[in-house]
Amino acid sequence: MKRQRESDSSNEYASSADYGSESDGSESEKSEGDNSLLSDIKSRLENSLSYLPRTMSFASSGSCPIEVNPAISISGLGGIGLPLSERDAKLVSKASHPAPYGKGSDTFVDPAVRKTRELGAEQFELRNPEWNKALEAVVCKVATELDVPSGAAGVKAVLYKMLLYGKGAMFKEHREYVYLTDEKPL
């Protein structure tokens, strides 16, 4: 969706034609082109941020207000204790699969990039009802600090997956790309 400022009817996003023209490829032209692109990105970012309130939080941190064990139960294995013992870690590893990562619209499994294992939400349960109360308190605190609604109409916690990181496990440093138009990546 392309959003326009009320005071400016021009499109705030540049089309692919705005990113350059024919050139001889000289260093000075490349530098000018890079500066122009950076200036355009900066301008569009400032314009987008201008719609936000002057002051607002964008992060929240703290301790869980209620310390409680979630009572993890894995399909086919049963209860898994915390802190995780070496024995239970091996059982979880056997029940799980390599965790993929996304790049653009593609998904890959490559232990050279991401060396960890995962269970999908359908493969385990968190059985302690006190866990849900603690989680609701955290969601409420975060929503309040970020000034967003919580509950059914706003922020809520959804069980997605469980990741198992063992010795030597990692997620190789990578860069996320943002596409402001369909034509050109930044």
PDB file of N, CA and C in Angstrom, residues 12-81:
ATOM      1  N   GLU A  12       5.095   9.028  -2.372  1.00  0.00           N
ATOM      2  CA  GLU A  12       6.294   9.072  -1.533  1.00  0.00           C
ATOM      3  C   GLU A  12       7.301   7.993  -1.905  1.00  0.00           C
ATOM      4  N   TYR A  13       6.911   6.995  -2.675  1.00  0.00           N
ATOM      5  CA  TYR A  13       7.833   5.936  -3.066  1.00  0.00           C
ATOM      6  C   TYR A  13       8.313   6.173  -4.480  1.00  0.00           C
ATOM      7  N   ALA A  14       9.574   5.970  -4.687  1.00  0.00           N
ATOM      8  CA  ALA A  14      10.148   6.161  -6.015  1.00  0.00           C
ATOM      9  C   ALA A  14       9.883   4.937  -6.870  1.00  0.00           C
ATOM     10  N   SER A  15       9.707   5.151  -8.144  1.00  0.00           N
ATOM     11  CA  SER A  15       9.560   4.020  -9.052  1.00  0.00           C
ATOM     12  C   SER A  15      10.942   3.584  -9.496  1.00  0.00           C
ATOM     13  N   SER A  16      11.008   2.473 -10.220  1.00  0.00           N
ATOM     14  CA  SER A  16      12.316   1.988 -10.654  1.00  0.00           C
ATOM     15  C   SER A  16      12.993   2.992 -11.576  1.00  0.00           C
ATOM     16  N   ALA A  17      12.244   3.811 -12.290  1.00  0.00           N
ATOM     17  CA  ALA A  17      12.821   4.802 -13.182  1.00  0.00           C
ATOM     18  C   ALA A  17      13.560   5.886 -12.407  1.00  0.00           C
ATOM     19  N   ASP A  18      13.235   6.078 -11.133  1.00  0.00           N
ATOM     20  CA  ASP A  18      13.886   7.098 -10.322  1.00  0.00           C
ATOM     21  C   ASP A  18      15.270   6.686  -9.858  1.00  0.00           C
ATOM     22  N   TYR A  19      15.705   5.475 -10.104  1.00  0.00           N
ATOM     23  CA  TYR A  19      16.959   4.988  -9.551  1.00  0.00           C
ATOM     24  C   TYR A  19      18.156   5.175 -10.459  1.00  0.00           C
ATOM     25  N   GLY A  20      18.003   5.820 -11.566  1.00  0.00           N
ATOM     26  CA  GLY A  20      19.191   6.049 -12.381  1.00  0.00           C
ATOM     27  C   GLY A  20      18.871   6.144 -13.855  1.00  0.00           C
ATOM     28  N   SER A  21      19.872   6.502 -14.611  1.00  0.00           N
ATOM     29  CA  SER A  21      19.731   6.609 -16.052  1.00  0.00           C
ATOM     30  C   SER A  21      20.998   6.087 -16.692  1.00  0.00           C
ATOM     31  N   GLU A  22      21.067   6.212 -18.004  1.00  0.00           N
ATOM     32  CA  GLU A  22      22.251   5.771 -18.719  1.00  0.00           C
ATOM     33  C   GLU A  22      23.470   6.529 -18.211  1.00  0.00           C
ATOM     34  N   SER A  23      24.587   5.848 -18.047  1.00  0.00           N
ATOM     35  CA  SER A  23      25.810   6.522 -17.609  1.00  0.00           C
ATOM     36  C   SER A  23      27.001   5.798 -18.203  1.00  0.00           C
ATOM     37  N   ASP A  24      28.164   6.462 -18.112  1.00  0.00           N
ATOM     38  CA  ASP A  24      29.379   5.827 -18.599  1.00  0.00           C
ATOM     39  C   ASP A  24      30.044   4.983 -17.523  1.00  0.00           C
ATOM     40  N   GLY A  25      29.457   4.954 -16.298  1.00  0.00           N
ATOM     41  CA  GLY A  25      29.963   4.109 -15.224  1.00  0.00           C
ATOM     42  C   GLY A  25      31.157   4.676 -14.499  1.00  0.00           C
ATOM     43  N   SER A  26      31.447   5.979 -14.684  1.00  0.00           N
ATOM     44  CA  SER A  26      32.603   6.564 -14.011  1.00  0.00           C
ATOM     45  C   SER A  26      32.399   6.578 -12.508  1.00  0.00           C
ATOM     46  N   GLU A  27      33.513   6.642 -11.764  1.00  0.00           N
ATOM     47  CA  GLU A  27      33.472   6.654 -10.304  1.00  0.00           C
ATOM     48  C   GLU A  27      32.650   7.809  -9.777  1.00  0.00           C
ATOM     49  N   SER A  28      32.803   8.991 -10.366  1.00  0.00           N
ATOM     50  CA  SER A  28      32.067  10.155  -9.864  1.00  0.00           C
ATOM     51  C   SER A  28      30.574   9.974 -10.078  1.00  0.00           C
ATOM     52  N   GLU A  29      30.185   9.391 -11.225  1.00  0.00           N
ATOM     53  CA  GLU A  29      28.764   9.137 -11.454  1.00  0.00           C
ATOM     54  C   GLU A  29      28.239   8.082 -10.491  1.00  0.00           C
ATOM     55  N   LYS A  30      29.032   7.036 -10.201  1.00  0.00           N
ATOM     56  CA  LYS A  30      28.600   6.012  -9.250  1.00  0.00           C
ATOM     57  C   LYS A  30      28.434   6.629  -7.874  1.00  0.00           C
ATOM     58  N   SER A  31      29.381   7.477  -7.477  1.00  0.00           N
ATOM     59  CA  SER A  31      29.316   8.126  -6.179  1.00  0.00           C
ATOM     60  C   SER A  31      28.090   9.026  -6.094  1.00  0.00           C
ATOM     61  N   GLU A  32      27.844   9.807  -7.169  1.00  0.00           N
ATOM     62  CA  GLU A  32      26.661  10.672  -7.182  1.00  0.00           C
ATOM     63  C   GLU A  32      25.391   9.828  -7.129  1.00  0.00           C
ATOM     64  N   GLY A  33      25.378   8.727  -7.854  1.00  0.00           N
ATOM     65  CA  GLY A  33      24.213   7.837  -7.845  1.00  0.00           C
ATOM     66  C   GLY A  33      23.985   7.233  -6.473  1.00  0.00           C
ATOM     67  N   ASP A  34      25.078   6.798  -5.815  1.00  0.00           N
ATOM     68  CA  ASP A  34      24.972   6.250  -4.463  1.00  0.00           C
ATOM     69  C   ASP A  34      24.442   7.301  -3.504  1.00  0.00           C
ATOM     70  N   ASN A  35      25.000   8.540  -3.606  1.00  0.00           N
ATOM     71  CA  ASN A  35      24.542   9.614  -2.732  1.00  0.00           C
ATOM     72  C   ASN A  35      23.080   9.947  -2.986  1.00  0.00           C
ATOM     73  N   SER A  36      22.687   9.947  -4.243  1.00  0.00           N
ATOM     74  CA  SER A  36      21.293  10.232  -4.595  1.00  0.00           C
ATOM     75  C   SER A  36      20.366   9.159  -4.022  1.00  0.00           C
ATOM     76  N   LEU A  37      20.767   7.896  -4.143  1.00  0.00           N
ATOM     77  CA  LEU A  37      19.959   6.800  -3.621  1.00  0.00           C
ATOM     78  C   LEU A  37      19.848   6.892  -2.104  1.00  0.00           C
ATOM     79  N   LEU A  38      20.989   7.144  -1.436  1.00  0.00           N
ATOM     80  CA  LEU A  38      20.971   7.284   0.023  1.00  0.00           C
ATOM     81  C   LEU A  38      20.118   8.465   0.446  1.00  0.00           C
ATOM     82  N   SER A  39      20.213   9.563  -0.275  1.00  0.00           N
ATOM     83  CA  SER A  39      19.399  10.743   0.029  1.00  0.00           C
ATOM     84  C   SER A  39      17.916  10.424  -0.140  1.00  0.00           C
ATOM     85  N   ASP A  40      17.589   9.684  -1.199  1.00  0.00           N
ATOM     86  CA  ASP A  40      16.202   9.296  -1.456  1.00  0.00           C
ATOM     87  C   ASP A  40      15.685   8.384  -0.344  1.00  0.00           C
ATOM     88  N   ILE A  41      16.497   7.421   0.062  1.00  0.00           N
ATOM     89  CA  ILE A  41      16.102   6.504   1.136  1.00  0.00           C
ATOM     90  C   ILE A  41      15.898   7.283   2.428  1.00  0.00           C
ATOM     91  N   LYS A  42      16.839   8.172   2.751  1.00  0.00           N
ATOM     92  CA  LYS A  42      16.733   8.974   3.963  1.00  0.00           C
ATOM     93  C   LYS A  42      15.460   9.818   3.933  1.00  0.00           C
ATOM     94  N   SER A  43      15.194  10.441   2.819  1.00  0.00           N
ATOM     95  CA  SER A  43      14.010  11.286   2.681  1.00  0.00           C
ATOM     96  C   SER A  43      12.727  10.474   2.871  1.00  0.00           C
ATOM     97  N   ARG A  44      12.663   9.301   2.244  1.00  0.00           N
ATOM     98  CA  ARG A  44      11.463   8.462   2.376  1.00  0.00           C
ATOM     99  C   ARG A  44      11.298   7.937   3.793  1.00  0.00           C
ATOM    100  N   LEU A  45      12.421   7.595   4.461  1.00  0.00           N
ATOM    101  CA  LEU A  45      12.357   7.129   5.838  1.00  0.00           C
ATOM    102  C   LEU A  45      11.874   8.249   6.758  1.00  0.00           C
ATOM    103  N   GLU A  46      12.437   9.440   6.608  1.00  0.00           N
ATOM    104  CA  GLU A  46      11.995  10.583   7.411  1.00  0.00           C
ATOM    105  C   GLU A  46      10.518  10.863   7.181  1.00  0.00           C
ATOM    106  N   ASN A  47      10.067  10.783   5.945  1.00  0.00           N
ATOM    107  CA  ASN A  47       8.662  11.021   5.623  1.00  0.00           C
ATOM    108  C   ASN A  47       7.770   9.970   6.300  1.00  0.00           C
ATOM    109  N   SER A  48       8.184   8.717   6.247  1.00  0.00           N
ATOM    110  CA  SER A  48       7.404   7.644   6.879  1.00  0.00           C
ATOM    111  C   SER A  48       7.353   7.828   8.390  1.00  0.00           C
ATOM    112  N   LEU A  49       8.488   8.186   8.989  1.00  0.00           N
ATOM    113  CA  LEU A  49       8.540   8.362  10.446  1.00  0.00           C
ATOM    114  C   LEU A  49       7.772   9.590  10.899  1.00  0.00           C
ATOM    115  N   SER A  50       7.545  10.536  10.000  1.00  0.00           N
ATOM    116  CA  SER A  50       6.840  11.758  10.388  1.00  0.00           C
ATOM    117  C   SER A  50       5.396  11.465  10.796  1.00  0.00           C
ATOM    118  N   TYR A  51       4.865  10.328  10.418  1.00  0.00           N
ATOM    119  CA  TYR A  51       3.498   9.963  10.782  1.00  0.00           C
ATOM    120  C   TYR A  51       3.392   9.454  12.221  1.00  0.00           C
ATOM    121  N   LEU A  52       4.531   9.157  12.832  1.00  0.00           N
ATOM    122  CA  LEU A  52       4.541   8.629  14.191  1.00  0.00           C
ATOM    123  C   LEU A  52       4.515   9.769  15.201  1.00  0.00           C
ATOM    124  N   PRO A  53       4.020   9.488  16.396  1.00  0.00           N
ATOM    125  CA  PRO A  53       4.066  10.510  17.441  1.00  0.00           C
ATOM    126  C   PRO A  53       5.518  10.901  17.721  1.00  0.00           C
ATOM    127  N   ARG A  54       5.727  12.089  18.269  1.00  0.00           N
ATOM    128  CA  ARG A  54       7.075  12.588  18.545  1.00  0.00           C
ATOM    129  C   ARG A  54       7.854  11.671  19.478  1.00  0.00           C
ATOM    130  N   THR A  55       7.235  11.194  20.543  1.00  0.00           N
ATOM    131  CA  THR A  55       7.917  10.290  21.464  1.00  0.00           C
ATOM    132  C   THR A  55       7.103   9.015  21.605  1.00  0.00           C
ATOM    133  N   MET A  56       7.792   7.931  21.573  1.00  0.00           N
ATOM    134  CA  MET A  56       7.142   6.638  21.768  1.00  0.00           C
ATOM    135  C   MET A  56       8.216   5.589  22.022  1.00  0.00           C
ATOM    136  N   SER A  57       7.819   4.525  22.715  1.00  0.00           N
ATOM    137  CA  SER A  57       8.738   3.418  22.953  1.00  0.00           C
ATOM    138  C   SER A  57       8.672   2.463  21.777  1.00  0.00           C
ATOM    139  N   PHE A  58       9.790   1.864  21.459  1.00  0.00           N
ATOM    140  CA  PHE A  58       9.813   0.865  20.396  1.00  0.00           C
ATOM    141  C   PHE A  58      10.344  -0.467  20.900  1.00  0.00           C
ATOM    142  N   ALA A  59      10.661  -0.530  22.192  1.00  0.00           N
ATOM    143  CA  ALA A  59      11.147  -1.772  22.786  1.00  0.00           C
ATOM    144  C   ALA A  59      10.724  -1.817  24.244  1.00  0.00           C
ATOM    145  N   SER A  60      10.680  -3.015  24.774  1.00  0.00           N
ATOM    146  CA  SER A  60      10.325  -3.220  26.173  1.00  0.00           C
ATOM    147  C   SER A  60      11.192  -4.346  26.706  1.00  0.00           C
ATOM    148  N   SER A  61      11.571  -4.258  27.961  1.00  0.00           N
ATOM    149  CA  SER A  61      12.355  -5.338  28.547  1.00  0.00           C
ATOM    150  C   SER A  61      12.049  -5.430  30.030  1.00  0.00           C
ATOM    151  N   GLY A  62      12.449  -6.529  30.617  1.00  0.00           N
ATOM    152  CA  GLY A  62      12.233  -6.703  32.045  1.00  0.00           C
ATOM    153  C   GLY A  62      12.151  -8.174  32.395  1.00  0.00           C
ATOM    154  N   SER A  63      11.890  -8.433  33.648  1.00  0.00           N
ATOM    155  CA  SER A  63      11.759  -9.802  34.134  1.00  0.00           C
ATOM    156  C   SER A  63      10.306 -10.231  34.113  1.00  0.00           C
ATOM    157  N   CYS A  64      10.103 -11.526  33.978  1.00  0.00           N
ATOM    158  CA  CYS A  64       8.753 -12.073  34.048  1.00  0.00           C
ATOM    159  C   CYS A  64       8.240 -11.839  35.467  1.00  0.00           C
ATOM    160  N   PRO A  65       7.062 -11.268  35.616  1.00  0.00           N
ATOM    161  CA  PRO A  65       6.558 -10.960  36.955  1.00  0.00           C
ATOM    162  C   PRO A  65       6.255 -12.194  37.805  1.00  0.00           C
ATOM    163  N   ILE A  66       6.070 -13.317  37.160  1.00  0.00           N
ATOM    164  CA  ILE A  66       5.782 -14.556  37.884  1.00  0.00           C
ATOM    165  C   ILE A  66       6.765 -15.606  37.395  1.00  0.00           C
ATOM    166  N   GLU A  67       7.603 -16.135  38.282  1.00  0.00           N
ATOM    167  CA  GLU A  67       8.532 -17.189  37.883  1.00  0.00           C
ATOM    168  C   GLU A  67       7.801 -18.518  37.960  1.00  0.00           C
ATOM    169  N   VAL A  68       7.661 -19.161  36.820  1.00  0.00           N
ATOM    170  CA  VAL A  68       6.905 -20.407  36.764  1.00  0.00           C
ATOM    171  C   VAL A  68       7.469 -21.302  35.661  1.00  0.00           C
ATOM    172  N   ASN A  69       7.494 -22.594  35.923  1.00  0.00           N
ATOM    173  CA  ASN A  69       7.930 -23.571  34.940  1.00  0.00           C
ATOM    174  C   ASN A  69       6.764 -23.817  33.979  1.00  0.00           C
ATOM    175  N   PRO A  70       6.990 -23.756  32.666  1.00  0.00           N
ATOM    176  CA  PRO A  70       5.884 -23.938  31.722  1.00  0.00           C
ATOM    177  C   PRO A  70       5.360 -25.370  31.635  1.00  0.00           C
ATOM    178  N   ALA A  71       6.057 -26.336  32.195  1.00  0.00           N
ATOM    179  CA  ALA A  71       5.674 -27.756  32.133  1.00  0.00           C
ATOM    180  C   ALA A  71       5.569 -28.223  30.678  1.00  0.00           C
ATOM    181  N   ILE A  72       6.718 -28.280  30.028  1.00  0.00           N
ATOM    182  CA  ILE A  72       6.790 -28.688  28.620  1.00  0.00           C
ATOM    183  C   ILE A  72       6.496 -30.172  28.504  1.00  0.00           C
ATOM    184  N   SER A  73       5.618 -30.511  27.569  1.00  0.00           N
ATOM    185  CA  SER A  73       5.318 -31.910  27.260  1.00  0.00           C
ATOM    186  C   SER A  73       5.422 -32.073  25.751  1.00  0.00           C
ATOM    187  N   ILE A  74       6.295 -32.985  25.332  1.00  0.00           N
ATOM    188  CA  ILE A  74       6.527 -33.212  23.906  1.00  0.00           C
ATOM    189  C   ILE A  74       5.820 -34.486  23.463  1.00  0.00           C
ATOM    190  N   SER A  75       5.113 -34.386  22.344  1.00  0.00           N
ATOM    191  CA  SER A  75       4.397 -35.545  21.797  1.00  0.00           C
ATOM    192  C   SER A  75       5.337 -36.730  21.641  1.00  0.00           C
ATOM    193  N   GLY A  76       4.958 -37.854  22.190  1.00  0.00           N
ATOM    194  CA  GLY A  76       5.745 -39.073  22.096  1.00  0.00           C
ATOM    195  C   GLY A  76       6.839 -39.189  23.144  1.00  0.00           C
ATOM    196  N   LEU A  77       7.129 -38.114  23.867  1.00  0.00           N
ATOM    197  CA  LEU A  77       8.179 -38.146  24.885  1.00  0.00           C
ATOM    198  C   LEU A  77       7.636 -37.927  26.289  1.00  0.00           C
ATOM    199  N   GLY A  78       6.633 -37.059  26.403  1.00  0.00           N
ATOM    200  CA  GLY A  78       6.111 -36.691  27.718  1.00  0.00           C
ATOM    201  C   GLY A  78       6.799 -35.453  28.242  1.00  0.00           C
ATOM    202  N   GLY A  79       6.838 -35.332  29.576  1.00  0.00           N
ATOM    203  CA  GLY A  79       7.355 -34.136  30.224  1.00  0.00           C
ATOM    204  C   GLY A  79       8.855 -33.975  30.082  1.00  0.00           C
ATOM    205  N   ILE A  80       9.266 -32.747  29.889  1.00  0.00           N
ATOM    206  CA  ILE A  80      10.677 -32.378  29.793  1.00  0.00           C
ATOM    207  C   ILE A  80      10.942 -31.365  30.893  1.00  0.00           C
ATOM    208  N   GLY A  81      11.906 -31.651  31.739  1.00  0.00           N
ATOM    209  CA  GLY A  81      12.199 -30.773  32.862  1.00  0.00           C
ATOM    210  C   GLY A  81      13.069 -29.587  32.502  1.00  0.00           C
TER     211      GLY A  81
END
